[in-house]
Coordinates of C-alpha atoms in Angstrom, one line a residue:
Chain A
M4 CA -1.7 127.4 20.5
T5 CA -4.8 125.8 20.2
G6 CA -5.0 122.4 18.8
P7 CA -7.4 121.1 16.4
G8 CA -11.0 120.1 17.6
P9 CA -11.3 116.7 18.6
T10 CA -13.5 116.3 15.2
V11 CA -10.5 117.5 12.9
E12 CA -8.1 115.3 14.9
D13 CA -10.2 112.4 14.7
L14 CA -10.7 112.8 11.0
L15 CA -7.0 113.4 10.3
R16 CA -6.5 110.0 12.2
T17 CA -9.0 108.2 10.1
L18 CA -7.4 109.5 6.9
A19 CA -3.6 109.4 7.7
P20 CA -3.3 105.5 6.8
Q21 CA -5.7 106.0 3.6
V22 CA -3.6 108.7 2.1
L23 CA -0.3 107.1 3.0
G24 CA -1.5 104.0 1.5
L25 CA -2.8 105.5 -1.9
L26 CA 0.4 107.4 -2.1
V27 CA 2.8 104.6 -1.4
R28 CA 0.7 102.5 -3.9
R29 CA 0.8 104.9 -6.7
H30 CA 4.5 106.0 -6.2
G31 CA 6.4 103.6 -4.1
Q32 CA 9.0 105.1 -1.7
F33 CA 7.3 104.6 1.6
D34 CA 10.0 107.0 3.1
A35 CA 9.6 110.2 1.0
C36 CA 5.6 109.2 0.8
E37 CA 5.3 109.2 4.9
D38 CA 7.2 112.5 5.0
A39 CA 5.0 114.3 2.4
V40 CA 1.5 112.8 4.3
Q41 CA 3.2 114.1 7.7
E42 CA 3.4 117.5 6.2
A43 CA -0.2 117.3 4.6
L44 CA -1.5 116.3 8.0
L45 CA 0.5 119.2 9.6
A46 CA -1.0 121.7 7.2
A47 CA -4.6 120.3 7.8
A48 CA -4.0 120.6 11.5
T49 CA -3.4 124.1 11.3
Q50 CA -5.7 125.1 8.4
W51 CA -8.8 123.3 8.7
P52 CA -9.6 124.5 12.6
A53 CA -9.3 128.1 10.8
D54 CA -10.8 127.8 7.4
G55 CA -13.3 124.6 7.8
V56 CA -13.1 121.1 6.9
P57 CA -12.7 121.0 3.1
E58 CA -15.6 119.4 1.3
H59 CA -13.5 116.4 0.2
P60 CA -10.9 116.1 2.9
R61 CA -9.2 113.1 1.8
S62 CA -8.7 114.5 -1.7
W63 CA -7.4 117.7 -0.2
L64 CA -4.8 115.7 1.8
V65 CA -4.0 113.6 -1.2
T66 CA -3.3 116.6 -3.4
V67 CA -1.3 118.3 -0.7
A68 CA 0.7 115.4 0.0
T69 CA 1.4 114.6 -3.7
R70 CA 2.4 118.1 -4.3
R71 CA 5.1 118.0 -1.3
L72 CA 6.3 114.7 -2.7
T73 CA 6.9 116.3 -6.4
D74 CA 8.4 119.4 -4.4
A75 CA 10.8 116.9 -2.8
W76 CA 11.5 115.3 -6.0
R77 CA 11.9 118.6 -7.8
S78 CA 14.9 119.4 -5.4
E79 CA 16.9 116.5 -6.8
R80 CA 16.0 117.4 -10.2
A81 CA 18.8 115.9 -12.1
R82 CA 18.3 112.4 -10.9
R83 CA 14.3 112.4 -10.4
D84 CA 13.1 114.2 -13.7
R85 CA 11.3 110.9 -14.9
E86 CA 9.4 110.2 -11.3
V87 CA 8.2 113.9 -11.2
A88 CA 6.9 113.5 -14.9
V89 CA 4.8 110.4 -13.9
A90 CA 3.7 112.0 -10.6
V91 CA 2.4 115.4 -12.1
R92 CA 0.8 113.7 -15.1
E93 CA -1.2 111.6 -12.6
P94 CA -4.5 113.6 -11.9
A95 CA -4.7 114.8 -8.4
Y96 CA -7.9 113.6 -7.1
A97 CA -10.8 115.3 -8.5
G98 CA -12.8 114.7 -5.2
V99 CA -15.3 112.4 -5.9
A100 CA -15.0 108.7 -4.9
P101 CA -12.1 106.7 -6.6
P102 CA -12.7 104.6 -9.7
P103 CA -13.6 101.2 -8.3
D104 CA -11.3 99.4 -10.5
E105 CA -8.0 101.6 -9.8
E106 CA -8.5 101.9 -6.0
P107 CA -8.9 98.9 -3.6
P108 CA -10.9 99.6 -0.4
A109 CA -9.0 101.8 2.0
G110 CA -9.3 99.4 4.7
D111 CA -7.0 97.3 2.8
D112 CA -4.5 99.9 2.8
T113 CA -4.3 100.4 6.5
L114 CA -3.9 96.8 6.8
R115 CA -1.0 96.6 4.6
L116 CA 0.6 99.7 6.3
L117 CA 0.0 97.9 9.4
F118 CA 2.1 94.8 8.4
L119 CA 4.6 97.1 6.7
C120 CA 5.1 99.0 10.0
C121 CA 5.5 95.8 11.9
H122 CA 8.1 94.4 9.7
P123 CA 10.6 91.9 11.2
A124 CA 13.5 93.7 9.9
L125 CA 12.7 96.4 12.8
N126 CA 13.1 96.1 16.7
R127 CA 9.9 96.8 18.7
P128 CA 10.4 100.5 19.5
A129 CA 10.9 101.4 15.8
Q130 CA 7.8 99.1 15.0
V131 CA 5.8 101.1 17.7
A132 CA 7.0 104.4 16.5
L133 CA 6.7 103.8 12.9
T134 CA 2.9 102.4 13.6
L135 CA 1.9 105.5 15.7
R136 CA 3.4 107.8 12.8
A137 CA 2.1 106.3 9.8
V138 CA -1.0 104.7 11.0
G139 CA -1.9 106.6 13.7
G140 CA -1.1 109.8 12.2
L141 CA 0.5 111.0 15.2
T142 CA 3.4 113.6 14.7
T143 CA 6.9 112.8 15.7
A144 CA 6.7 115.4 18.3
Q145 CA 3.3 113.6 20.0
I146 CA 5.2 110.4 20.0
A147 CA 8.3 111.7 21.4
R148 CA 6.4 113.3 24.2
A149 CA 4.5 110.3 24.5
Y150 CA 7.5 108.2 25.3
L151 CA 9.3 111.0 27.1
V152 CA 12.4 111.0 24.8
P153 CA 13.5 114.4 23.0
E154 CA 12.2 114.9 19.6
A155 CA 15.5 114.5 17.9
T156 CA 15.7 111.0 19.3
M157 CA 12.2 110.0 18.1
S158 CA 12.8 111.6 14.6
Q159 CA 16.1 109.7 14.5
R160 CA 14.5 106.2 15.5
I161 CA 11.9 106.9 12.8
R162 CA 14.1 107.8 10.0
R163 CA 16.1 104.8 10.8
A164 CA 13.1 102.6 10.7
K165 CA 12.2 103.7 7.4
Q166 CA 15.3 103.4 5.9
R167 CA 15.6 99.8 7.1
I168 CA 12.3 99.0 5.8
E169 CA 13.4 100.3 2.1
A170 CA 16.9 98.6 3.0
A171 CA 14.9 95.1 3.4
G172 CA 13.3 95.6 0.1
A173 CA 9.8 95.5 1.9
R174 CA 7.2 96.0 -0.4
F175 CA 3.7 97.6 0.2
A176 CA 1.7 94.3 -0.5
M177 CA -0.1 91.8 1.6
P178 CA 2.3 89.2 2.8
S179 CA 1.9 85.6 2.0
P180 CA -0.6 83.6 4.2
A181 CA 2.3 82.0 6.6
E182 CA 4.0 85.2 7.0
R183 CA 0.8 87.1 7.7
D184 CA 0.0 85.1 10.5
E185 CA 3.4 85.7 11.9
R186 CA 3.3 89.7 11.1
L187 CA -0.3 89.9 12.7
R188 CA 1.2 88.5 15.8
A189 CA 3.5 91.3 15.6
V190 CA 0.9 94.1 15.1
V191 CA -1.2 92.8 17.9
Q192 CA 1.8 92.6 20.4
V193 CA 2.9 96.4 19.2
L194 CA -0.7 97.8 19.8
Y195 CA -1.1 95.8 23.0
L196 CA 2.6 97.5 24.3
V197 CA 1.2 101.0 23.2
F198 CA -1.8 100.5 24.9
N199 CA 0.2 99.3 28.2
E200 CA 2.7 102.3 27.7
G201 CA -0.2 104.7 28.2
Y202 CA -2.1 102.9 31.1
T203 CA 0.7 102.2 33.2
A204 CA 1.3 105.9 32.9
S205 CA -2.0 107.2 33.5
S206 CA -1.6 106.9 37.1
G207 CA 1.6 109.4 37.1
P208 CA 1.6 113.2 37.2
D209 CA 2.2 113.1 33.6
L210 CA -1.1 112.4 32.0
R211 CA -0.1 113.0 28.4
R212 CA 0.8 109.2 28.0
A213 CA -3.0 108.2 28.4
E214 CA -3.5 109.5 24.8
L215 CA -1.7 106.1 24.0
T216 CA -4.5 104.2 25.5
G217 CA -6.9 105.9 23.3
E218 CA -4.9 105.4 20.1
A219 CA -4.3 101.8 20.8
I220 CA -7.9 101.1 21.4
R221 CA -8.7 103.2 18.1
L222 CA -6.2 101.2 16.1
A223 CA -7.4 97.6 17.8
R224 CA -11.0 98.6 17.0
E225 CA -9.9 99.5 13.2
L226 CA -8.0 96.1 13.1
H227 CA -11.0 94.2 14.4
R228 CA -13.3 95.9 11.8
L229 CA -10.9 94.6 9.2
L230 CA -10.4 91.2 10.4
P231 CA -13.5 90.2 12.2
D232 CA -12.7 86.6 11.9
D233 CA -9.6 86.4 13.9
G234 CA -10.3 85.4 17.5
E235 CA -7.0 86.9 18.9
V236 CA -7.7 90.4 17.7
A237 CA -11.2 90.5 19.1
G238 CA -9.3 89.4 22.2
L239 CA -6.9 92.2 22.2
L240 CA -9.9 94.8 21.8
A241 CA -12.0 93.2 24.5
L242 CA -8.7 93.0 26.9
M243 CA -7.9 96.5 26.4
L244 CA -11.6 97.5 27.0
L245 CA -11.9 95.5 30.2
T246 CA -8.4 96.8 31.4
D247 CA -9.1 100.4 30.6
A248 CA -12.9 100.2 32.3
H249 CA -10.6 100.3 35.8
R250 CA -9.1 103.6 34.7
A251 CA -11.1 106.0 37.2
A252 CA -10.6 103.6 40.2
R253 CA -7.1 102.7 39.9
T254 CA -5.5 105.6 41.5
G255 CA -6.4 107.3 44.7
P256 CA -6.8 111.0 45.4
D257 CA -3.2 111.6 46.0
G258 CA -2.3 109.6 42.4
E259 CA -1.5 106.4 44.4
L260 CA -2.2 102.8 43.1
V261 CA -5.1 101.0 44.2
P262 CA -5.0 97.4 43.9
L263 CA -7.6 95.4 42.2
A264 CA -9.1 93.9 45.4
E265 CA -9.7 97.3 47.1
Q266 CA -10.9 99.3 44.0
D267 CA -14.5 100.9 44.1
R268 CA -15.9 98.9 41.5
G269 CA -19.1 101.4 41.0
R270 CA -16.3 103.5 39.3
W271 CA -15.6 100.9 36.9
N272 CA -16.7 102.0 33.3
R273 CA -19.7 99.9 32.4
T274 CA -19.9 100.4 28.8
E275 CA -16.4 99.3 28.2
I276 CA -16.9 96.1 30.4
E277 CA -20.3 95.2 28.5
E278 CA -18.4 95.7 25.2
G279 CA -15.3 93.9 26.3
T280 CA -17.2 91.1 27.5
A281 CA -19.7 90.6 24.9
L282 CA -16.7 90.6 22.6
V283 CA -14.3 87.9 24.2
T284 CA -17.5 85.8 25.0
E285 CA -18.6 85.7 21.4
A286 CA -15.2 85.2 20.1
L287 CA -14.6 82.2 22.4
T288 CA -17.4 80.5 20.8
W289 CA -15.8 79.9 17.6
S290 CA -11.9 80.6 17.9
P291 CA -9.1 78.6 19.6
P292 CA -8.5 80.4 23.0
G293 CA -5.5 82.0 22.7
P294 CA -3.7 84.5 25.3
Y295 CA -5.4 87.5 24.4
Q296 CA -8.8 86.2 24.7
L297 CA -7.9 84.2 27.9
Q298 CA -6.5 87.3 29.5
A299 CA -10.0 89.2 28.4
A300 CA -11.7 86.3 29.7
I301 CA -10.3 86.4 33.4
A302 CA -10.6 90.3 33.3
A303 CA -14.4 89.6 32.2
V304 CA -14.8 87.5 35.5
H305 CA -13.4 90.0 37.7
A306 CA -15.7 92.6 36.1
E307 CA -18.8 90.7 37.1
A308 CA -18.0 90.2 40.5
P309 CA -19.8 92.7 42.9
S310 CA -16.4 92.4 45.2
A311 CA -12.9 90.8 45.4
A312 CA -14.2 88.4 47.8
E313 CA -17.3 87.3 45.5
T314 CA -15.1 86.6 42.6
D315 CA -15.5 83.3 41.1
W316 CA -11.5 82.4 41.9
R317 CA -12.4 78.8 40.6
Q318 CA -13.2 80.1 37.0
I319 CA -10.1 82.4 37.3
T320 CA -7.7 79.6 38.3
A321 CA -9.2 77.4 35.4
L322 CA -8.4 80.1 32.8
Y323 CA -4.9 80.8 34.1
R324 CA -4.2 77.1 33.7
L325 CA -5.6 77.0 30.3
L326 CA -3.5 80.3 29.9
A327 CA -0.2 78.7 31.0
R328 CA -0.8 75.9 28.9
V329 CA -1.3 78.1 25.7
A330 CA 1.3 80.6 26.5
P331 CA 3.6 79.4 29.2
N332 CA 5.5 82.5 30.9
P333 CA 6.7 83.0 34.4
M334 CA 4.6 86.3 34.6
V335 CA 1.5 83.9 33.8
T336 CA 2.7 81.8 36.8
L337 CA 3.0 84.9 39.0
N338 CA -0.7 85.9 38.3
Q339 CA -1.8 82.2 38.4
A340 CA -0.4 82.0 42.0
A341 CA -2.3 85.0 43.1
A342 CA -5.4 83.4 41.8
V343 CA -4.8 80.0 43.2
A344 CA -3.9 81.8 46.6
M345 CA -7.8 82.9 46.5
A346 CA -9.0 79.7 45.4
D347 CA -6.8 77.3 47.5
G348 CA -5.4 79.3 50.0
P349 CA -1.9 81.2 50.5
R350 CA 0.0 78.1 50.7
A351 CA -0.9 76.5 47.3
G352 CA -0.4 79.8 45.6
L353 CA 3.3 80.2 47.3
A354 CA 4.2 76.7 46.1
L355 CA 3.5 77.8 42.8
L356 CA 5.9 80.7 43.2
A357 CA 8.9 78.6 44.3
P358 CA 10.3 77.6 40.9
L359 CA 10.2 81.4 39.7
D360 CA 13.4 82.0 41.9
D361 CA 15.2 80.1 39.4
D362 CA 14.0 81.7 36.4
E363 CA 16.0 84.4 35.3
R364 CA 13.1 86.2 33.8
T365 CA 11.6 86.6 37.3
A366 CA 14.3 86.1 39.8
G367 CA 15.0 89.5 41.7
H368 CA 11.7 91.0 39.8
H369 CA 9.7 93.4 42.1
R370 CA 6.4 91.7 40.9
L371 CA 7.7 88.1 42.2
Y372 CA 8.6 89.8 45.7
A373 CA 5.3 91.8 45.6
V374 CA 3.2 88.7 45.0
R375 CA 5.2 86.6 47.5
A376 CA 4.8 89.3 50.1
H377 CA 0.9 89.4 49.6
L378 CA 0.6 85.6 49.9
L379 CA 2.8 85.7 53.1
E380 CA 0.6 88.6 54.7
L381 CA -2.5 86.0 53.9
A382 CA -0.7 83.3 55.4
G383 CA -0.3 85.3 58.3
E384 CA 3.7 85.4 58.2
L385 CA 4.0 88.9 58.9
A386 CA 7.9 89.5 59.2
A387 CA 8.5 87.4 56.2
A388 CA 5.8 89.4 54.3
R389 CA 7.0 92.7 55.3
E390 CA 10.9 91.6 54.2
A391 CA 9.1 90.9 50.8
Y392 CA 7.4 94.0 50.4
L393 CA 10.6 95.8 51.1
A394 CA 12.5 93.7 48.6
A395 CA 9.9 94.6 46.1
A396 CA 10.1 98.3 46.7
R397 CA 13.7 98.4 46.4
A398 CA 13.3 96.3 43.2
T399 CA 10.8 98.6 41.4
T400 CA 12.0 101.6 39.3
S401 CA 8.1 102.8 39.4
L402 CA 7.7 105.7 42.2
P403 CA 4.0 104.9 42.6
E404 CA 4.5 101.1 43.0
Q405 CA 7.3 102.1 45.5
R406 CA 5.2 104.3 47.7
Y407 CA 2.3 101.7 47.5
L408 CA 4.8 98.8 48.6
E409 CA 6.5 100.9 51.3
V410 CA 3.1 101.4 52.7
R411 CA 2.3 97.7 53.0
A412 CA 5.4 97.0 54.8
A413 CA 4.6 99.8 57.0
R414 CA 1.0 98.8 57.9
L415 CA 2.5 95.3 58.6
A416 CA 5.2 96.9 60.8
D417 CA 2.4 98.6 62.9
R418 CA 0.5 95.3 63.4
R419 CA 3.3 93.4 64.9
Chain B
M30 CA 21.4 107.4 33.5
L31 CA 25.3 106.9 33.4
L32 CA 27.2 108.9 35.9
I33 CA 30.6 109.7 35.3
W34 CA 33.0 109.8 38.0
N35 CA 36.6 110.7 37.5
R36 CA 39.5 112.8 39.1
P37 CA 39.1 116.5 38.4
G38 CA 41.6 117.8 36.4
F39 CA 43.0 114.8 35.3
V40 CA 42.9 116.1 31.6
E41 CA 45.4 118.7 32.1
G42 CA 48.3 116.3 33.1
L43 CA 47.6 114.5 29.7
S44 CA 49.7 114.7 26.5
E45 CA 48.0 116.2 23.7
E46 CA 47.7 112.8 22.0
D47 CA 45.7 111.3 24.7
R48 CA 43.4 114.4 25.2
N49 CA 42.5 114.1 21.8
A50 CA 42.2 110.5 22.0
I51 CA 39.4 110.9 24.9
F52 CA 37.4 113.8 23.2
G53 CA 37.5 111.9 19.9
G54 CA 36.2 108.9 21.9
V55 CA 33.4 110.8 23.5
D56 CA 32.4 112.5 20.2
E57 CA 32.3 108.9 18.5
I58 CA 30.1 107.4 20.9
M59 CA 27.6 110.5 21.2
K60 CA 27.3 110.3 17.6
E61 CA 26.6 106.4 17.5
L62 CA 24.2 107.0 20.3
T63 CA 22.3 109.8 18.5
E64 CA 22.3 107.8 15.2
S65 CA 20.8 104.6 17.2
G66 CA 18.2 107.1 19.0
E67 CA 19.5 105.7 22.2
L68 CA 20.7 109.4 23.4
V69 CA 18.0 111.1 25.6
G70 CA 20.4 113.7 27.2
G71 CA 23.5 114.6 29.2
Q72 CA 25.4 117.3 30.9
A73 CA 29.1 117.8 32.2
L74 CA 29.5 119.4 35.4
A75 CA 31.9 122.1 36.0
D76 CA 34.9 121.6 38.1
P77 CA 34.2 120.5 41.7
S78 CA 35.6 123.7 42.9
Q79 CA 32.7 125.7 41.7
T80 CA 30.8 123.4 44.0
R81 CA 28.6 124.8 47.0
T82 CA 27.6 122.2 49.5
V83 CA 24.4 122.9 51.6
R84 CA 23.5 121.2 54.7
L85 CA 21.8 121.4 58.2
V86 CA 24.1 122.0 60.9
G87 CA 22.2 122.1 64.3
D88 CA 19.2 124.2 63.4
R89 CA 20.4 126.1 60.6
T90 CA 21.6 125.2 57.2
E91 CA 25.3 125.8 56.3
V92 CA 26.5 126.7 52.6
T93 CA 30.3 125.6 52.2
D94 CA 32.7 126.2 49.0
G95 CA 34.3 123.5 47.4
P96 CA 34.7 120.0 46.6
F97 CA 32.6 118.0 49.0
M98 CA 34.1 114.5 49.2
E99 CA 37.2 113.0 50.4
S100 CA 37.3 110.4 47.4
K101 CA 39.8 111.3 44.7
E102 CA 36.9 110.6 42.3
Q103 CA 34.1 113.1 41.9
F104 CA 30.9 113.2 40.1
A105 CA 31.8 114.8 36.4
G106 CA 28.5 114.5 34.6
Y107 CA 25.8 112.4 33.5
L108 CA 24.5 110.9 30.1
T109 CA 20.7 109.4 30.0
V110 CA 20.3 106.8 27.3
D111 CA 17.2 104.8 26.3
C112 CA 18.1 101.2 25.3
E113 CA 16.9 97.9 25.5
S114 CA 18.5 96.3 28.7
P115 CA 20.6 97.4 31.7
E116 CA 23.4 95.1 29.8
R117 CA 23.2 97.5 27.0
A118 CA 23.7 100.4 29.3
A119 CA 26.6 98.8 30.6
E120 CA 28.3 98.2 27.2
I121 CA 27.7 101.8 26.6
A122 CA 29.2 102.8 29.9
A123 CA 32.6 100.3 29.2
R124 CA 33.3 102.1 26.0
W125 CA 33.3 105.7 27.5
P126 CA 37.0 106.9 27.2
D127 CA 37.0 107.5 31.3
V128 CA 36.4 103.9 31.8
R129 CA 38.5 102.6 28.9
M130 CA 41.6 104.6 29.7
G131 CA 41.4 104.1 33.3
F132 CA 40.9 107.8 34.4
G133 CA 37.2 107.3 35.9
V134 CA 34.3 104.8 36.5
L135 CA 30.9 105.1 35.5
E136 CA 27.9 104.2 37.5
V137 CA 24.9 103.0 35.6
R138 CA 21.5 103.6 37.5
P139 CA 18.1 103.0 36.3
L140 CA 15.8 106.0 36.6
M141 CA 12.5 106.0 38.5
D142 CA 9.5 106.2 36.5
D143 CA 6.0 107.9 37.3
A144 CA 4.1 105.1 36.1
G145 CA 3.1 101.7 37.5
T146 CA 0.7 98.9 37.0
E147 CA -2.1 98.1 39.6
M148 CA -0.8 95.3 41.8

């Protein structure tokens, strides 16, 4: 089977939230509208590449989705007669731009959808799945493939998510300003989660999850376009771009992970680096520095260094200090310790690691062992470093990481 | 992954009531995990008497029939779940009839991932 060309697919992804938003606003019933839109998208994905894209693709989708919706309603005729009458009376899109008094800009619908999908009544996996489907326009099968679970599992997850939203009485409206901030934080986290899911997987033999990286960047770009005055949204997009820029350099010829310090910086994506750096630099001039901006700023400092040795470690440790204050978290401390070791020597870094043994979020975590191993190696304590590398290798559930850590341990054994 | 270990053939020695309780219990958990979206897959294994064991003996491989372990409990099947924490996986395992009724044990092991971060 040949899929739709990139242009048709891009077009569908852009139109999906607009069409869904319009239907939900007109008819309510998020659950039913979402199913109808998915069917319309599938129909378009098979017909358009063969027959050509219709002149008014959005109206085409609205018409088909509305027809599916009324079909669904007809099948429960007795109870639904009245709604069918309303939906049918409503003119299907004539094809030209919608009357300005009836339709708010499509972007508002996308934002409402993002907020609805990241509803607090849902857990994170459900928020992620629903966002990818309703806003990203991915099919259940695509999402299931990306998350390596059976389609039935993902379909169930999405179904329940929609039911929970209906049960929570969520409306398709902008949340109140206070609630909006809360909800936006969830949206930003969901998008970053999607990005990481794709990025950490792109080293493995299964490249399909790399699609998620692109989708997360696309949605972050859209969010930034809708909310240009939010510094953290700008920071999120910058962080994604600056991280994604490493893609080509972060794995070796056999798929093994290459640490940042050893990456061929000539293979970093300059376009993404420039865009990300400009975004975060600009945002930091007017926005209070939040965790995403600070992480992006750290990535930007790495990006401008010609080599690991020539990195401005002072600036990086200063940014980490700020990050540890704004968003205290043992994982931040872990990265901070690695940076401090480069600026002030491995002993200073090791001292920062000590309290993490008592924190249940990091005790026994492979990252803690791995960073400690690296710093012990820098300090010349090779036997202890080797032990720590092996402990890290035992604790990780990632195959490439395990291989990397075992190689480091083996190299130390050779040096003794 | 939840690995199910039990004594082969233990079901035959049970009363019909106990047998039904076991199968009913399995059906109930499977239904619940399917509905919550946590079930990824699973498979029961045939009786250990259907087993072949392949090992290197000297310089050639040797295939032998039958059960390959001295222990009374044998690997009977597995269940893959996608859940939020190891604690949740252990909770599911604790509800499995083999464990609850004392016929076997479940081993909870994380799966290795093909992904990783740049360290």
